[in-house]
Amino acid sequence: MDKIIGLVPRVEAQAAHHEFIRSARPSAILVDIVDARKLAETQGETAHSYCGDKTSVITTTTVSDELLNLISWQRELDIVEAFAPDYHIPTDVATYEEHSVAERRENVIQVMEGTAWMTNQLHDAPTEIIPLIKGITPSEREICYQTFKELEVDQCAFYGVQYITGGAGLTELQDDLEIVAGELEGTSVDTIFLIGLLSPLYLSRMPDSVVAASGLRWLRELSPRSTSATEIENQYAEFSEEIEVALSVQDAS
């Protein structure tokens, strides 16, 4: 399956977002596991009955801690099998700098064990795993790199929302991604999907290995509730091109 590249709008299970998908026809979207559950179990949708066959659908477990703690691996698997996305970012566990060294390490191990388990469970399914990279220190992230090698993956996801909401800031996000990009050299992973940032200006400052980005900024750029389908399509195409230029992937999309 192809790598995720360029703009990936994060969408929610609501009518305005569904209309956006039908009007803009994005190449890929990101849906969190809670909204995927609503679509699959409440509305009887699959990824492709909801989005059509031209939009790749990525589900993610990067949700609030309160919701994340309610979802077991088996529950997550059940949702993914019912919704049948093209890609899934599995088994997230909250890992913060204020956690003890031992707790952070255990959390990273848990994420990677879940990633390996989910990969095995979905072996015959049409869903490809994009693993999260976790860890504050190089030794913690090395646990991820070892798992990436074992699973032979070539793209990983990096969750950047906490840099914005937690006060660390975009400069620290850029610095940390530069470090991660350097650590990934020589591993099987050569591209990063960044979740939580859709500013063309700041994306242009990220390392070259960041080739895809997701977030909700498209809502501000398009105002889908008050814009015609044709305008949504045109405005989305323009915004998508801005993101691709910022990520230097305009020739690859």
Tab-separated table of C-alpha atoms in Angstrom:
chain	number	residue	atom	x	y	z
A	1	MET	CA	0.000	0.000	0.000
A	2	ASP	CA	1.185	3.516	-0.789
A	3	LYS	CA	2.577	5.867	1.828
A	4	ILE	CA	0.458	8.717	3.142
A	5	ILE	CA	1.627	11.999	1.607
A	6	GLY	CA	0.463	15.615	1.822
A	7	LEU	CA	-2.652	17.021	3.487
A	8	VAL	CA	-4.780	14.645	5.572
A	9	PRO	CA	-7.771	16.482	7.060
A	10	ARG	CA	-8.894	15.147	10.434
A	11	VAL	CA	-12.656	14.675	10.265
A	12	GLU	CA	-15.398	13.869	12.748
A	13	ALA	CA	-18.602	11.851	12.460
A	14	GLN	CA	-20.873	14.766	11.665
A	15	ALA	CA	-22.897	15.811	8.644
A	16	ALA	CA	-20.842	18.909	7.720
A	17	HIS	CA	-17.638	16.880	7.670
A	18	HIS	CA	-19.268	14.181	5.553
A	19	GLU	CA	-20.416	16.810	3.079
A	20	PHE	CA	-16.865	18.170	2.982
A	21	ILE	CA	-15.538	14.708	2.061
A	22	ARG	CA	-18.080	14.357	-0.742
A	23	SER	CA	-17.335	17.851	-2.081
A	24	ALA	CA	-13.556	18.073	-1.675
A	25	ARG	CA	-12.758	14.400	-2.363
A	26	PRO	CA	-9.512	14.452	-0.361
A	27	SER	CA	-6.936	11.795	-1.158
A	28	ALA	CA	-6.891	10.747	2.522
A	29	ILE	CA	-8.626	11.576	5.794
A	30	LEU	CA	-7.943	10.843	9.468
A	31	VAL	CA	-10.741	9.616	11.762
A	32	ASP	CA	-10.254	8.879	15.443
A	33	ILE	CA	-11.240	5.496	16.845
A	34	VAL	CA	-14.237	6.926	18.737
A	35	ASP	CA	-15.774	8.459	15.621
A	36	ALA	CA	-14.951	5.284	13.673
A	37	ARG	CA	-16.960	3.357	16.277
A	38	LYS	CA	-19.912	5.720	15.855
A	39	LEU	CA	-19.844	5.364	12.094
A	40	ALA	CA	-19.463	1.575	12.109
A	41	GLU	CA	-21.667	0.555	15.004
A	42	THR	CA	-24.321	3.281	15.103
A	43	GLN	CA	-24.636	4.131	11.417
A	44	GLY	CA	-23.553	0.851	9.854
A	45	GLU	CA	-20.843	2.518	7.765
A	46	THR	CA	-17.490	1.208	6.626
A	47	ALA	CA	-14.623	3.491	5.664
A	48	HIS	CA	-15.433	3.203	1.999
A	49	SER	CA	-19.212	3.276	2.195
A	50	TYR	CA	-18.731	6.572	4.038
A	51	CYS	CA	-15.942	8.114	1.959
A	52	GLY	CA	-16.029	6.347	-1.400
A	53	ASP	CA	-13.223	4.448	-3.061
A	54	LYS	CA	-10.992	7.411	-3.957
A	55	THR	CA	-10.263	8.557	-0.398
A	56	SER	CA	-7.885	6.563	1.795
A	57	VAL	CA	-9.128	6.369	5.370
A	58	ILE	CA	-6.797	6.327	8.371
A	59	THR	CA	-8.104	5.587	11.858
A	60	THR	CA	-6.148	6.632	14.919
A	61	THR	CA	-6.087	5.980	18.658
A	62	THR	CA	-4.688	9.436	19.387
A	63	VAL	CA	-7.688	10.579	21.422
A	64	SER	CA	-8.110	12.124	24.874
A	65	ASP	CA	-6.795	10.129	27.821
A	66	GLU	CA	-10.304	9.734	29.235
A	67	LEU	CA	-11.538	8.044	26.064
A	68	LEU	CA	-8.321	6.144	25.437
A	69	ASN	CA	-8.467	4.447	28.822
A	70	LEU	CA	-11.846	2.940	27.944
A	71	ILE	CA	-10.647	1.129	24.823
A	72	SER	CA	-8.942	-2.256	25.193
A	73	TRP	CA	-6.875	-3.744	22.393
A	74	GLN	CA	-9.676	-6.189	21.594
A	75	ARG	CA	-12.271	-3.406	21.511
A	76	GLU	CA	-10.030	-1.399	19.231
A	77	LEU	CA	-9.584	-4.407	16.938
A	78	ASP	CA	-13.343	-4.963	16.783
A	79	ILE	CA	-13.879	-1.350	15.687
A	80	VAL	CA	-11.142	-1.486	13.062
A	81	GLU	CA	-12.438	-4.753	11.625
A	82	ALA	CA	-15.979	-3.344	11.427
A	83	PHE	CA	-14.959	-0.010	9.886
A	84	ALA	CA	-12.204	-1.486	7.645
A	85	PRO	CA	-9.988	1.581	7.111
A	86	ASP	CA	-7.020	1.515	4.757
A	87	TYR	CA	-4.600	2.390	7.564
A	88	HIS	CA	-4.703	2.307	11.354
A	89	ILE	CA	-2.526	4.013	13.981
A	90	PRO	CA	-2.853	1.595	16.905
A	91	THR	CA	-2.811	1.196	20.667
A	92	ASP	CA	-1.742	4.626	21.878
A	93	VAL	CA	-0.889	5.076	25.561
A	94	ALA	CA	-0.426	8.532	27.092
A	95	THR	CA	3.278	9.164	27.709
A	96	TYR	CA	4.305	12.472	29.280
A	97	GLU	CA	7.563	14.078	30.332
A	98	GLU	CA	6.291	14.354	33.914
A	99	HIS	CA	5.898	10.584	34.136
A	100	SER	CA	8.700	8.711	35.892
A	101	VAL	CA	11.378	7.117	33.719
A	102	ALA	CA	10.055	3.658	34.593
A	103	GLU	CA	6.448	4.597	33.780
A	104	ARG	CA	7.376	6.159	30.448
A	105	ARG	CA	9.393	3.121	29.458
A	106	GLU	CA	6.567	0.782	30.411
A	107	ASN	CA	4.082	2.882	28.432
A	108	VAL	CA	6.265	2.853	25.318
A	109	ILE	CA	6.669	-0.901	25.613
A	110	GLN	CA	2.906	-1.255	25.927
A	111	VAL	CA	2.309	0.809	22.766
A	112	MET	CA	4.790	-1.301	20.805
A	113	GLU	CA	3.452	-4.595	22.126
A	114	GLY	CA	-0.022	-3.457	21.124
A	115	THR	CA	1.255	-2.408	17.701
A	116	ALA	CA	2.797	-5.827	17.107
A	117	TRP	CA	-0.361	-7.576	18.359
A	118	MET	CA	-2.625	-5.450	16.175
A	119	THR	CA	-0.411	-6.034	13.135
A	120	ASN	CA	-0.658	-9.766	13.665
A	121	GLN	CA	-4.431	-9.675	14.191
A	122	LEU	CA	-4.933	-7.643	11.008
A	123	HIS	CA	-2.538	-9.738	8.940
A	124	ASP	CA	-5.249	-10.831	6.498
A	125	ALA	CA	-7.308	-7.640	6.688
A	126	PRO	CA	-7.224	-4.766	4.154
A	127	THR	CA	-5.840	-2.436	6.834
A	128	GLU	CA	-2.165	-1.469	7.027
A	129	ILE	CA	-0.600	-0.363	10.309
A	130	ILE	CA	1.151	2.987	10.697
A	131	PRO	CA	2.880	2.771	14.095
A	132	LEU	CA	3.224	5.676	16.484
A	133	ILE	CA	6.635	6.795	17.586
A	134	LYS	CA	6.666	7.369	21.347
A	135	GLY	CA	9.216	8.311	23.971
A	136	ILE	CA	10.908	11.349	25.468
A	137	THR	CA	14.472	10.021	25.418
A	138	PRO	CA	16.504	8.252	22.715
A	139	SER	CA	16.505	5.011	24.715
A	140	GLU	CA	12.700	5.100	24.951
A	141	ARG	CA	12.348	5.740	21.230
A	142	GLU	CA	14.804	2.940	20.501
A	143	ILE	CA	12.107	0.547	21.725
A	144	CYS	CA	9.957	1.837	18.872
A	145	TYR	CA	12.730	1.562	16.302
A	146	GLN	CA	13.289	-2.064	17.180
A	147	THR	CA	9.590	-2.787	16.707
A	148	PHE	CA	9.558	-0.890	13.402
A	149	LYS	CA	12.411	-3.081	12.216
A	150	GLU	CA	10.654	-6.273	13.260
A	151	LEU	CA	7.422	-5.222	11.547
A	152	GLU	CA	9.278	-3.935	8.453
A	153	VAL	CA	7.345	-0.665	8.324
A	154	ASP	CA	8.543	2.324	6.308
A	155	GLN	CA	6.308	5.094	7.693
A	156	CYS	CA	5.476	6.079	11.259
A	157	ALA	CA	3.187	8.646	12.884
A	158	PHE	CA	4.206	11.385	15.319
A	159	TYR	CA	1.576	13.030	17.527
A	160	GLY	CA	2.307	16.730	17.823
A	161	VAL	CA	-0.865	18.094	19.408
A	162	GLN	CA	0.575	18.163	22.929
A	163	TYR	CA	3.287	20.616	21.832
A	164	ILE	CA	0.580	23.150	21.012
A	165	THR	CA	-1.934	22.444	23.770
A	166	GLY	CA	0.671	21.736	26.440
A	167	GLY	CA	2.648	24.930	25.941
A	168	ALA	CA	5.931	23.440	24.681
A	169	GLY	CA	5.519	25.261	21.385
A	170	LEU	CA	6.224	24.726	17.719
A	171	THR	CA	9.953	25.385	17.992
A	172	GLU	CA	10.326	22.471	20.382
A	173	LEU	CA	8.232	20.319	18.056
A	174	GLN	CA	10.564	21.181	15.202
A	175	ASP	CA	13.645	20.445	17.326
A	176	ASP	CA	12.289	17.092	18.496
A	177	LEU	CA	11.329	16.052	14.977
A	178	GLU	CA	14.827	16.925	13.768
A	179	ILE	CA	16.225	14.603	16.444
A	180	VAL	CA	13.780	11.834	15.553
A	181	ALA	CA	14.514	12.201	11.842
A	182	GLY	CA	18.216	11.778	12.574
A	183	GLU	CA	17.563	8.702	14.718
A	184	LEU	CA	15.462	7.136	11.952
A	185	GLU	CA	18.325	7.275	9.472
A	186	GLY	CA	19.433	3.740	8.789
A	187	THR	CA	16.157	2.222	10.002
A	188	SER	CA	13.356	0.840	7.832
A	189	VAL	CA	11.315	4.030	8.397
A	190	ASP	CA	12.060	6.955	6.100
A	191	THR	CA	8.876	9.052	6.308
A	192	ILE	CA	6.842	10.598	9.137
A	193	PHE	CA	3.125	11.407	9.256
A	194	LEU	CA	2.694	14.371	11.622
A	195	ILE	CA	-0.631	14.616	13.458
A	196	GLY	CA	-1.782	17.953	14.841
A	197	LEU	CA	-0.270	20.649	12.615
A	198	LEU	CA	-1.574	22.119	9.357
A	199	SER	CA	0.237	25.452	9.230
A	200	PRO	CA	2.078	25.711	5.895
A	201	LEU	CA	4.590	28.096	7.479
A	202	TYR	CA	5.572	25.748	10.283
A	203	LEU	CA	5.357	22.600	8.176
A	204	SER	CA	7.925	24.130	5.825
A	205	ARG	CA	10.371	24.180	8.768
A	206	MET	CA	9.984	20.495	9.586
A	207	PRO	CA	12.576	17.918	8.495
A	208	ASP	CA	12.290	16.461	4.996
A	209	SER	CA	11.142	13.110	6.351
A	210	VAL	CA	7.833	14.711	7.407
A	211	VAL	CA	5.823	14.105	4.232
A	212	ALA	CA	2.221	14.154	5.515
A	213	ALA	CA	0.309	16.208	8.061
A	214	SER	CA	-3.122	16.131	9.636
A	215	GLY	CA	-5.269	18.447	11.694
A	216	LEU	CA	-8.483	20.471	11.816
A	217	ARG	CA	-7.209	23.723	10.313
A	218	TRP	CA	-9.036	22.908	7.066
A	219	LEU	CA	-12.233	23.924	8.885
A	220	ARG	CA	-10.949	27.462	9.240
A	221	GLU	CA	-9.678	27.575	5.675
A	222	LEU	CA	-12.876	26.255	4.055
A	223	SER	CA	-15.839	27.061	6.370
A	224	PRO	CA	-17.764	24.052	4.990
A	225	ARG	CA	-21.050	24.910	6.730
A	226	SER	CA	-21.434	28.112	4.706
A	227	THR	CA	-19.652	27.281	1.443
A	228	SER	CA	-20.986	25.659	-1.736
A	229	ALA	CA	-19.700	22.274	-2.882
A	230	THR	CA	-17.825	23.829	-5.808
A	231	GLU	CA	-16.190	26.425	-3.568
A	232	ILE	CA	-15.204	23.709	-1.071
A	233	GLU	CA	-13.598	21.688	-3.852
A	234	ASN	CA	-11.652	24.679	-5.179
A	235	GLN	CA	-10.589	26.009	-1.780
A	236	TYR	CA	-9.521	22.568	-0.628
A	237	ALA	CA	-7.415	22.072	-3.758
A	238	GLU	CA	-5.648	25.367	-3.053
A	239	PHE	CA	-5.035	24.554	0.602
A	240	SER	CA	-3.846	21.061	-0.261
A	241	GLU	CA	-1.330	22.510	-2.693
A	242	GLU	CA	-0.064	24.907	-0.007
A	243	ILE	CA	0.543	21.981	2.340
A	244	GLU	CA	2.240	19.926	-0.358
A	245	VAL	CA	4.567	22.815	-1.206
A	246	ALA	CA	5.376	23.297	2.488
A	247	LEU	CA	6.201	19.591	2.811
A	248	SER	CA	8.077	19.557	-0.530
A	249	VAL	CA	5.938	16.674	-1.830
A	250	GLN	CA	3.992	18.476	-4.561
A	251	ASP	CA	5.656	16.345	-7.275
A	252	ALA	CA	4.993	13.091	-5.398
A	253	SER	CA	1.256	13.435	-4.881
